[in-house]
Amino acid sequence: MGSRIFLILALVFSSCMVSYGGNFFQEFDFTWGGNRAKIFNGGQLMSLSLDKVSGSGFQSKKEYLFGRIDMQIKLVAGNSAGTVTTYYLSSQGPTHDEIDFEFLGNVTGEPYILHTNIYAQGKGNKEQQFYLWFDPTKNFHTYSIIWKPQHIIFLVDNTPIRVYKNAESIGVPFPKNQPMRIYSSLWNADDWATRGGLVKTDWSKAPFTAYYRNFNSQTFSSSQFSNEKWQNQELDANGRRRLRWVQRNFMIYNYCTDFKRFPQGFPPECKRF
């Protein structure tokens, strides 16, 4: 099923995208953590590590304004409670835009939580969280972002898990004017990451390490944005079925259904989901 979705998406986007393969030496810079961040295999494999002294992180050399970003990640194995592995697009400054994947660790045998969020003009609070239908520590899996002026699609192994639509027409800011870099980090967040901070990081298990490979970026041709049909094309019927399957079976939090958080009414874009 996943391979069919990949082929459909590839056909939809192949005519209007320029692809760039990923050698980590050429595509990324380490930003913090010293030798806790490493590149192996001639630039084909990268790792980030966390110990009691520090975590680590990297960022892309390029900035992107719309496109598709794919990264294969193998998350911290074993007892990863208290750790967070992030993979996201972001601009800079107090009115920054951001599109987030965050992986919240857990004790051995308990599932990771995949946390997604979107910021526009410095404001976020658009969280959806999911369990995954596989163990993300056993093998590499592909985490993708499709970013267009009309919508953002989050995918896991080419299965869509979330579609966030542009709702500027009803006054909701959307990230479409600020180029963004790709970032990733592995850091200690045991004050909130696992069961709201109840489970702390077990430093006897350090260092904690996540691995990255097969980065790919595809940028959209500017001429395509004059094609209204292409701009608004999202998922086909099969993709919509897969999206509903994920949201029905694996979504564990949606800000658009959190009555306690929004007692006066949900944000306006929630009516459009």
PDB file of C-alpha atoms in Angstrom:
ATOM      1  CA  MET A   1       0.000   0.000   0.000  1.00  0.00           C
ATOM      2  CA  GLY A   2       2.765   2.432   0.955  1.00  0.00           C
ATOM      3  CA  SER A   3       4.620   1.791  -2.323  1.00  0.00           C
ATOM      4  CA  ARG A   4       1.480   2.627  -4.297  1.00  0.00           C
ATOM      5  CA  ILE A   5       1.161   5.950  -2.477  1.00  0.00           C
ATOM      6  CA  PHE A   6       4.811   6.692  -3.189  1.00  0.00           C
ATOM      7  CA  LEU A   7       4.336   6.039  -6.906  1.00  0.00           C
ATOM      8  CA  ILE A   8       1.253   8.240  -7.048  1.00  0.00           C
ATOM      9  CA  LEU A   9       2.973  11.096  -5.235  1.00  0.00           C
ATOM     10  CA  ALA A  10       6.052  10.691  -7.382  1.00  0.00           C
ATOM     11  CA  LEU A  11       3.970  11.008 -10.538  1.00  0.00           C
ATOM     12  CA  VAL A  12       2.169  14.057  -9.178  1.00  0.00           C
ATOM     13  CA  PHE A  13       5.313  15.929  -8.264  1.00  0.00           C
ATOM     14  CA  SER A  14       7.976  14.618 -10.644  1.00  0.00           C
ATOM     15  CA  SER A  15       7.090  16.999 -13.459  1.00  0.00           C
ATOM     16  CA  CYS A  16       7.423  20.083 -11.298  1.00  0.00           C
ATOM     17  CA  MET A  17      10.305  19.402  -8.928  1.00  0.00           C
ATOM     18  CA  VAL A  18      14.077  19.564  -9.058  1.00  0.00           C
ATOM     19  CA  SER A  19      15.715  16.868  -6.924  1.00  0.00           C
ATOM     20  CA  TYR A  20      18.915  17.140  -4.915  1.00  0.00           C
ATOM     21  CA  GLY A  21      20.496  14.028  -3.420  1.00  0.00           C
ATOM     22  CA  GLY A  22      21.981  14.053   0.010  1.00  0.00           C
ATOM     23  CA  ASN A  23      25.657  13.829   0.849  1.00  0.00           C
ATOM     24  CA  PHE A  24      25.779  15.010   4.443  1.00  0.00           C
ATOM     25  CA  PHE A  25      29.189  16.652   4.042  1.00  0.00           C
ATOM     26  CA  GLN A  26      27.814  18.770   1.204  1.00  0.00           C
ATOM     27  CA  GLU A  27      24.327  19.455   2.541  1.00  0.00           C
ATOM     28  CA  PHE A  28      24.675  20.056   6.294  1.00  0.00           C
ATOM     29  CA  ASP A  29      26.710  21.813   8.988  1.00  0.00           C
ATOM     30  CA  PHE A  30      26.952  20.707  12.604  1.00  0.00           C
ATOM     31  CA  THR A  31      25.685  23.497  14.847  1.00  0.00           C
ATOM     32  CA  TRP A  32      26.405  22.295  18.370  1.00  0.00           C
ATOM     33  CA  GLY A  33      27.518  19.314  20.405  1.00  0.00           C
ATOM     34  CA  GLY A  34      31.136  18.994  19.233  1.00  0.00           C
ATOM     35  CA  ASN A  35      32.146  15.434  18.352  1.00  0.00           C
ATOM     36  CA  ARG A  36      28.743  14.098  19.428  1.00  0.00           C
ATOM     37  CA  ALA A  37      27.686  14.695  15.814  1.00  0.00           C
ATOM     38  CA  LYS A  38      29.408  12.484  13.243  1.00  0.00           C
ATOM     39  CA  ILE A  39      29.339  11.695   9.533  1.00  0.00           C
ATOM     40  CA  PHE A  40      30.279   8.239   8.231  1.00  0.00           C
ATOM     41  CA  ASN A  41      30.495   6.255   4.996  1.00  0.00           C
ATOM     42  CA  GLY A  42      31.767   9.089   2.833  1.00  0.00           C
ATOM     43  CA  GLY A  43      28.860  11.361   3.728  1.00  0.00           C
ATOM     44  CA  GLN A  44      26.057   8.782   3.435  1.00  0.00           C
ATOM     45  CA  LEU A  45      25.337   8.309   7.166  1.00  0.00           C
ATOM     46  CA  MET A  46      25.135  10.788  10.024  1.00  0.00           C
ATOM     47  CA  SER A  47      24.546  10.428  13.757  1.00  0.00           C
ATOM     48  CA  LEU A  48      23.646  12.702  16.632  1.00  0.00           C
ATOM     49  CA  SER A  49      24.337  11.750  20.242  1.00  0.00           C
ATOM     50  CA  LEU A  50      23.308  12.946  23.680  1.00  0.00           C
ATOM     51  CA  ASP A  51      25.166  12.471  26.947  1.00  0.00           C
ATOM     52  CA  LYS A  52      24.863  14.130  30.341  1.00  0.00           C
ATOM     53  CA  VAL A  53      27.021  17.053  29.226  1.00  0.00           C
ATOM     54  CA  SER A  54      25.363  17.951  25.941  1.00  0.00           C
ATOM     55  CA  GLY A  55      23.204  16.948  23.019  1.00  0.00           C
ATOM     56  CA  SER A  56      23.985  17.796  19.389  1.00  0.00           C
ATOM     57  CA  GLY A  57      22.445  19.166  16.237  1.00  0.00           C
ATOM     58  CA  PHE A  58      22.851  20.092  12.580  1.00  0.00           C
ATOM     59  CA  GLN A  59      21.333  22.407   9.988  1.00  0.00           C
ATOM     60  CA  SER A  60      21.182  22.497   6.206  1.00  0.00           C
ATOM     61  CA  LYS A  61      23.502  24.736   4.251  1.00  0.00           C
ATOM     62  CA  LYS A  62      20.629  25.666   1.917  1.00  0.00           C
ATOM     63  CA  GLU A  63      17.378  27.446   2.581  1.00  0.00           C
ATOM     64  CA  TYR A  64      14.146  26.207   1.036  1.00  0.00           C
ATOM     65  CA  LEU A  65      10.950  27.953   0.007  1.00  0.00           C
ATOM     66  CA  PHE A  66       8.468  25.171  -0.809  1.00  0.00           C
ATOM     67  CA  GLY A  67       9.357  21.658  -1.824  1.00  0.00           C
ATOM     68  CA  ARG A  68       9.560  18.134  -0.490  1.00  0.00           C
ATOM     69  CA  ILE A  69      12.073  17.086   2.158  1.00  0.00           C
ATOM     70  CA  ASP A  70      12.761  13.405   2.925  1.00  0.00           C
ATOM     71  CA  MET A  71      15.016  11.986   5.637  1.00  0.00           C
ATOM     72  CA  GLN A  72      15.449   8.429   6.819  1.00  0.00           C
ATOM     73  CA  ILE A  73      15.952   8.281  10.598  1.00  0.00           C
ATOM     74  CA  LYS A  74      16.571   5.443  13.048  1.00  0.00           C
ATOM     75  CA  LEU A  75      15.674   6.688  16.517  1.00  0.00           C
ATOM     76  CA  VAL A  76      17.378   6.109  19.862  1.00  0.00           C
ATOM     77  CA  ALA A  77      16.951   2.464  20.841  1.00  0.00           C
ATOM     78  CA  GLY A  78      16.267   1.033  24.276  1.00  0.00           C
ATOM     79  CA  ASN A  79      15.355   3.322  27.144  1.00  0.00           C
ATOM     80  CA  SER A  80      15.007   6.704  25.433  1.00  0.00           C
ATOM     81  CA  ALA A  81      12.818   8.287  28.121  1.00  0.00           C
ATOM     82  CA  GLY A  82      13.460  12.006  28.537  1.00  0.00           C
ATOM     83  CA  THR A  83      15.109  12.423  25.141  1.00  0.00           C
ATOM     84  CA  VAL A  84      13.721  14.317  22.165  1.00  0.00           C
ATOM     85  CA  THR A  85      14.901  13.906  18.579  1.00  0.00           C
ATOM     86  CA  THR A  86      13.765  16.775  16.363  1.00  0.00           C
ATOM     87  CA  TYR A  87      13.634  17.104  12.576  1.00  0.00           C
ATOM     88  CA  TYR A  88      12.096  20.289  11.238  1.00  0.00           C
ATOM     89  CA  LEU A  89      12.097  23.249   8.889  1.00  0.00           C
ATOM     90  CA  SER A  90      12.485  26.720  10.382  1.00  0.00           C
ATOM     91  CA  SER A  91      13.275  30.313   9.580  1.00  0.00           C
ATOM     92  CA  GLN A  92      14.801  32.636  12.165  1.00  0.00           C
ATOM     93  CA  GLY A  93      13.666  35.566  14.283  1.00  0.00           C
ATOM     94  CA  PRO A  94      10.698  36.400  16.544  1.00  0.00           C
ATOM     95  CA  THR A  95       8.204  35.983  13.674  1.00  0.00           C
ATOM     96  CA  HIS A  96       9.720  32.750  12.410  1.00  0.00           C
ATOM     97  CA  ASP A  97       7.897  29.994  10.545  1.00  0.00           C
ATOM     98  CA  GLU A  98       8.420  26.331  11.403  1.00  0.00           C
ATOM     99  CA  ILE A  99       7.219  22.844  10.416  1.00  0.00           C
ATOM    100  CA  ASP A 100       8.020  20.228  13.076  1.00  0.00           C
ATOM    101  CA  PHE A 101       8.564  16.540  13.539  1.00  0.00           C
ATOM    102  CA  GLU A 102       9.552  15.789  17.169  1.00  0.00           C
ATOM    103  CA  PHE A 103      10.070  12.260  18.490  1.00  0.00           C
ATOM    104  CA  LEU A 104       9.461  11.938  22.229  1.00  0.00           C
ATOM    105  CA  GLY A 105      11.354   9.050  23.781  1.00  0.00           C
ATOM    106  CA  ASN A 106      10.019   6.466  26.192  1.00  0.00           C
ATOM    107  CA  VAL A 107      11.112   3.643  28.450  1.00  0.00           C
ATOM    108  CA  THR A 108      12.045   0.345  26.804  1.00  0.00           C
ATOM    109  CA  GLY A 109       9.041  -1.387  25.306  1.00  0.00           C
ATOM    110  CA  GLU A 110       6.774   1.672  25.379  1.00  0.00           C
ATOM    111  CA  PRO A 111       6.039   3.558  22.155  1.00  0.00           C
ATOM    112  CA  TYR A 112       7.613   6.742  20.933  1.00  0.00           C
ATOM    113  CA  ILE A 113       5.262   9.677  20.440  1.00  0.00           C
ATOM    114  CA  LEU A 114       5.532  11.557  17.154  1.00  0.00           C
ATOM    115  CA  HIS A 115       4.706  15.215  17.839  1.00  0.00           C
ATOM    116  CA  THR A 116       3.897  17.553  14.915  1.00  0.00           C
ATOM    117  CA  ASN A 117       3.450  21.318  15.005  1.00  0.00           C
ATOM    118  CA  ILE A 118       3.344  24.307  12.668  1.00  0.00           C
ATOM    119  CA  TYR A 119       4.411  27.884  13.382  1.00  0.00           C
ATOM    120  CA  ALA A 120       3.525  30.917  11.270  1.00  0.00           C
ATOM    121  CA  GLN A 121       4.796  34.397  12.089  1.00  0.00           C
ATOM    122  CA  GLY A 122       6.091  33.202  15.441  1.00  0.00           C
ATOM    123  CA  LYS A 123       2.895  31.507  16.613  1.00  0.00           C
ATOM    124  CA  GLY A 124       2.485  27.739  16.915  1.00  0.00           C
ATOM    125  CA  ASN A 125       0.068  25.815  19.148  1.00  0.00           C
ATOM    126  CA  LYS A 126      -1.116  23.584  16.297  1.00  0.00           C
ATOM    127  CA  GLU A 127      -0.074  20.243  17.713  1.00  0.00           C
ATOM    128  CA  GLN A 128      -1.076  16.781  16.622  1.00  0.00           C
ATOM    129  CA  GLN A 129       0.527  13.677  18.152  1.00  0.00           C
ATOM    130  CA  PHE A 130       0.668  10.091  16.955  1.00  0.00           C
ATOM    131  CA  TYR A 131       1.890   6.662  17.871  1.00  0.00           C
ATOM    132  CA  LEU A 132       3.639   4.866  15.028  1.00  0.00           C
ATOM    133  CA  TRP A 133       2.579   1.529  13.561  1.00  0.00           C
ATOM    134  CA  PHE A 134       6.137   0.168  13.805  1.00  0.00           C
ATOM    135  CA  ASP A 135       9.150   0.336  16.117  1.00  0.00           C
ATOM    136  CA  PRO A 136      11.127   3.371  14.847  1.00  0.00           C
ATOM    137  CA  THR A 137      14.304   2.185  16.582  1.00  0.00           C
ATOM    138  CA  LYS A 138      14.693  -1.137  14.761  1.00  0.00           C
ATOM    139  CA  ASN A 139      15.159   0.170  11.221  1.00  0.00           C
ATOM    140  CA  PHE A 140      15.349   3.385   9.246  1.00  0.00           C
ATOM    141  CA  HIS A 141      12.025   4.966   8.262  1.00  0.00           C
ATOM    142  CA  THR A 142      11.360   7.909   5.967  1.00  0.00           C
ATOM    143  CA  TYR A 143       9.877  11.113   7.391  1.00  0.00           C
ATOM    144  CA  SER A 144       8.775  13.646   4.785  1.00  0.00           C
ATOM    145  CA  ILE A 145       7.363  17.159   4.542  1.00  0.00           C
ATOM    146  CA  ILE A 146       5.616  18.455   1.420  1.00  0.00           C
ATOM    147  CA  TRP A 147       5.352  22.235   1.666  1.00  0.00           C
ATOM    148  CA  LYS A 148       3.297  24.198  -0.830  1.00  0.00           C
ATOM    149  CA  PRO A 149       1.588  27.617  -0.585  1.00  0.00           C
ATOM    150  CA  GLN A 150      -1.769  25.867  -0.237  1.00  0.00           C
ATOM    151  CA  HIS A 151      -0.962  23.171   2.307  1.00  0.00           C
ATOM    152  CA  ILE A 152       1.609  21.189   4.278  1.00  0.00           C
ATOM    153  CA  ILE A 153       1.574  17.376   4.243  1.00  0.00           C
ATOM    154  CA  PHE A 154       3.433  15.252   6.805  1.00  0.00           C
ATOM    155  CA  LEU A 155       4.257  11.709   5.662  1.00  0.00           C
ATOM    156  CA  VAL A 156       5.790   8.636   7.302  1.00  0.00           C
ATOM    157  CA  ASP A 157       7.090   6.027   4.855  1.00  0.00           C
ATOM    158  CA  ASN A 158       5.042   7.853   2.197  1.00  0.00           C
ATOM    159  CA  THR A 159       1.843   7.421   4.206  1.00  0.00           C
ATOM    160  CA  PRO A 160       0.238  10.811   4.898  1.00  0.00           C
ATOM    161  CA  ILE A 161      -0.426  11.388   8.587  1.00  0.00           C
ATOM    162  CA  ARG A 162      -1.430  15.065   8.579  1.00  0.00           C
ATOM    163  CA  VAL A 163      -2.571  17.713   6.097  1.00  0.00           C
ATOM    164  CA  TYR A 164      -2.563  21.349   7.222  1.00  0.00           C
ATOM    165  CA  LYS A 165      -4.360  23.662   4.806  1.00  0.00           C
ATOM    166  CA  ASN A 166      -3.731  27.347   4.183  1.00  0.00           C
ATOM    167  CA  ALA A 167      -6.512  29.268   5.970  1.00  0.00           C
ATOM    168  CA  GLU A 168      -5.304  32.809   5.312  1.00  0.00           C
ATOM    169  CA  SER A 169      -8.724  33.582   3.820  1.00  0.00           C
ATOM    170  CA  ILE A 170     -10.152  33.444   7.374  1.00  0.00           C
ATOM    171  CA  GLY A 171      -7.259  35.317   8.974  1.00  0.00           C
ATOM    172  CA  VAL A 172      -4.966  32.443   9.978  1.00  0.00           C
ATOM    173  CA  PRO A 173      -1.266  33.037   9.118  1.00  0.00           C
ATOM    174  CA  PHE A 174       0.400  30.405   6.946  1.00  0.00           C
ATOM    175  CA  PRO A 175       4.147  29.826   6.429  1.00  0.00           C
ATOM    176  CA  LYS A 176       4.723  30.865   2.833  1.00  0.00           C
ATOM    177  CA  ASN A 177       7.016  33.900   2.697  1.00  0.00           C
ATOM    178  CA  GLN A 178      10.094  32.958   4.718  1.00  0.00           C
ATOM    179  CA  PRO A 179      12.705  30.518   3.379  1.00  0.00           C
ATOM    180  CA  MET A 180      13.552  27.844   5.938  1.00  0.00           C
ATOM    181  CA  ARG A 181      16.529  25.629   6.704  1.00  0.00           C
ATOM    182  CA  ILE A 182      16.346  21.996   7.763  1.00  0.00           C
ATOM    183  CA  TYR A 183      17.348  21.355  11.372  1.00  0.00           C
ATOM    184  CA  SER A 184      17.732  18.327  13.581  1.00  0.00           C
ATOM    185  CA  SER A 185      18.783  17.905  17.187  1.00  0.00           C
ATOM    186  CA  LEU A 186      18.931  15.315  19.937  1.00  0.00           C
ATOM    187  CA  TRP A 187      18.576  16.782  23.411  1.00  0.00           C
ATOM    188  CA  ASN A 188      17.431  16.166  26.960  1.00  0.00           C
ATOM    189  CA  ALA A 189      13.882  17.296  27.716  1.00  0.00           C
ATOM    190  CA  ASP A 190      13.051  15.153  30.714  1.00  0.00           C
ATOM    191  CA  ASP A 191      11.184  18.038  32.342  1.00  0.00           C
ATOM    192  CA  TRP A 192       8.305  17.369  29.886  1.00  0.00           C
ATOM    193  CA  ALA A 193       9.068  14.800  27.174  1.00  0.00           C
ATOM    194  CA  THR A 194       7.973  11.514  28.769  1.00  0.00           C
ATOM    195  CA  ARG A 195       4.638  11.401  30.611  1.00  0.00           C
ATOM    196  CA  GLY A 196       4.809  15.141  31.174  1.00  0.00           C
ATOM    197  CA  GLY A 197       8.181  14.929  32.879  1.00  0.00           C
ATOM    198  CA  LEU A 198       7.345  12.112  35.299  1.00  0.00           C
ATOM    199  CA  VAL A 199       9.927   9.783  33.748  1.00  0.00           C
ATOM    200  CA  LYS A 200      13.473  11.144  33.813  1.00  0.00           C
ATOM    201  CA  THR A 201      16.452  10.388  31.589  1.00  0.00           C
ATOM    202  CA  ASP A 202      18.479   7.386  32.759  1.00  0.00           C
ATOM    203  CA  TRP A 203      22.012   8.642  32.195  1.00  0.00           C
ATOM    204  CA  SER A 204      23.461   5.180  32.859  1.00  0.00           C
ATOM    205  CA  LYS A 205      22.169   4.350  29.336  1.00  0.00           C
ATOM    206  CA  ALA A 206      24.016   7.269  27.704  1.00  0.00           C
ATOM    207  CA  PRO A 207      25.164   8.059  25.121  1.00  0.00           C
ATOM    208  CA  PHE A 208      21.859   8.085  23.274  1.00  0.00           C
ATOM    209  CA  THR A 209      22.275   8.052  19.493  1.00  0.00           C
ATOM    210  CA  ALA A 210      20.013   8.598  16.468  1.00  0.00           C
ATOM    211  CA  TYR A 211      21.078   7.888  12.873  1.00  0.00           C
ATOM    212  CA  TYR A 212      20.251   9.610   9.583  1.00  0.00           C
ATOM    213  CA  ARG A 213      20.612   8.588   5.939  1.00  0.00           C
ATOM    214  CA  ASN A 214      19.166   9.069   2.442  1.00  0.00           C
ATOM    215  CA  PHE A 215      18.369  12.758   2.710  1.00  0.00           C
ATOM    216  CA  ASN A 216      16.644  14.136  -0.362  1.00  0.00           C
ATOM    217  CA  SER A 217      15.228  17.556  -1.203  1.00  0.00           C
ATOM    218  CA  GLN A 218      13.040  18.475  -4.158  1.00  0.00           C
ATOM    219  CA  THR A 219      12.243  22.089  -4.930  1.00  0.00           C
ATOM    220  CA  PHE A 220       9.212  23.122  -6.928  1.00  0.00           C
ATOM    221  CA  SER A 221       9.634  25.007 -10.176  1.00  0.00           C
ATOM    222  CA  SER A 222       8.381  28.587  -9.782  1.00  0.00           C
ATOM    223  CA  SER A 223       6.479  28.324 -13.068  1.00  0.00           C
ATOM    224  CA  GLN A 224       4.229  25.665 -11.522  1.00  0.00           C
ATOM    225  CA  PHE A 225       2.727  28.111  -9.030  1.00  0.00           C
ATOM    226  CA  SER A 226       0.697  29.766 -11.776  1.00  0.00           C
ATOM    227  CA  ASN A 227      -1.110  26.448 -12.294  1.00  0.00           C
ATOM    228  CA  GLU A 228      -4.064  26.590  -9.907  1.00  0.00           C
ATOM    229  CA  LYS A 229      -4.977  22.927 -10.374  1.00  0.00           C
ATOM    230  CA  TRP A 230      -1.455  21.808  -9.480  1.00  0.00           C
ATOM    231  CA  GLN A 231      -1.257  24.178  -6.517  1.00  0.00           C
ATOM    232  CA  ASN A 232      -4.387  22.769  -4.923  1.00  0.00           C
ATOM    233  CA  GLN A 233      -3.699  19.097  -5.659  1.00  0.00           C
ATOM    234  CA  GLU A 234      -3.311  17.240  -2.359  1.00  0.00           C
ATOM    235  CA  LEU A 235      -3.945  13.510  -1.975  1.00  0.00           C
ATOM    236  CA  ASP A 236      -5.718  11.074  -4.227  1.00  0.00           C
ATOM    237  CA  ALA A 237      -8.502   8.801  -2.927  1.00  0.00           C
ATOM    238  CA  ASN A 238      -6.050   6.174  -1.706  1.00  0.00           C
ATOM    239  CA  GLY A 239      -3.958   8.779   0.099  1.00  0.00           C
ATOM    240  CA  ARG A 240      -7.054  10.141   1.798  1.00  0.00           C
ATOM    241  CA  ARG A 241      -7.967   6.629   2.940  1.00  0.00           C
ATOM    242  CA  ARG A 242      -4.493   6.139   4.399  1.00  0.00           C
ATOM    243  CA  LEU A 243      -4.695   9.504   6.129  1.00  0.00           C
ATOM    244  CA  ARG A 244      -8.008   8.561   7.733  1.00  0.00           C
ATOM    245  CA  TRP A 245      -6.570   5.189   8.772  1.00  0.00           C
ATOM    246  CA  VAL A 246      -3.649   6.860  10.563  1.00  0.00           C
ATOM    247  CA  GLN A 247      -5.775   9.509  12.221  1.00  0.00           C
ATOM    248  CA  ARG A 248      -8.405   6.989  13.335  1.00  0.00           C
ATOM    249  CA  ASN A 249      -5.975   4.415  14.727  1.00  0.00           C
ATOM    250  CA  PHE A 250      -2.806   6.246  15.748  1.00  0.00           C
ATOM    251  CA  MET A 251      -3.599   9.887  16.540  1.00  0.00           C
ATOM    252  CA  ILE A 252      -3.444  10.467  20.288  1.00  0.00           C
ATOM    253  CA  TYR A 253      -3.783  14.267  20.430  1.00  0.00           C
ATOM    254  CA  ASN A 254      -5.348  16.904  18.195  1.00  0.00           C
ATOM    255  CA  TYR A 255      -5.453  20.535  19.291  1.00  0.00           C
ATOM    256  CA  CYS A 256      -8.657  20.916  17.285  1.00  0.00           C
ATOM    257  CA  THR A 257     -10.521  18.605  19.686  1.00  0.00           C
ATOM    258  CA  ASP A 258      -9.016  19.813  22.987  1.00  0.00           C
ATOM    259  CA  PHE A 259     -12.031  21.342  24.727  1.00  0.00           C
ATOM    260  CA  LYS A 260     -10.120  22.011  27.947  1.00  0.00           C
ATOM    261  CA  ARG A 261      -7.504  24.041  26.122  1.00  0.00           C
ATOM    262  CA  PHE A 262     -10.006  26.047  24.096  1.00  0.00           C
ATOM    263  CA  PRO A 263     -13.103  26.451  26.282  1.00  0.00           C
ATOM    264  CA  GLN A 264     -14.165  29.559  24.360  1.00  0.00           C
ATOM    265  CA  GLY A 265     -14.053  27.765  21.018  1.00  0.00           C
ATOM    266  CA  PHE A 266     -11.509  26.128  18.753  1.00  0.00           C
ATOM    267  CA  PRO A 267      -9.122  28.092  16.525  1.00  0.00           C
ATOM    268  CA  PRO A 268     -10.812  29.125  13.272  1.00  0.00           C
ATOM    269  CA  GLU A 269      -8.780  26.807  11.035  1.00  0.00           C
ATOM    270  CA  CYS A 270     -10.105  23.778  12.920  1.00  0.00           C
ATOM    271  CA  LYS A 271     -13.445  24.121  11.128  1.00  0.00           C
ATOM    272  CA  ARG A 272     -11.672  23.507   7.816  1.00  0.00           C
ATOM    273  CA  PHE A 273     -10.016  20.179   8.705  1.00  0.00           C
TER     274      PHE A 273
END
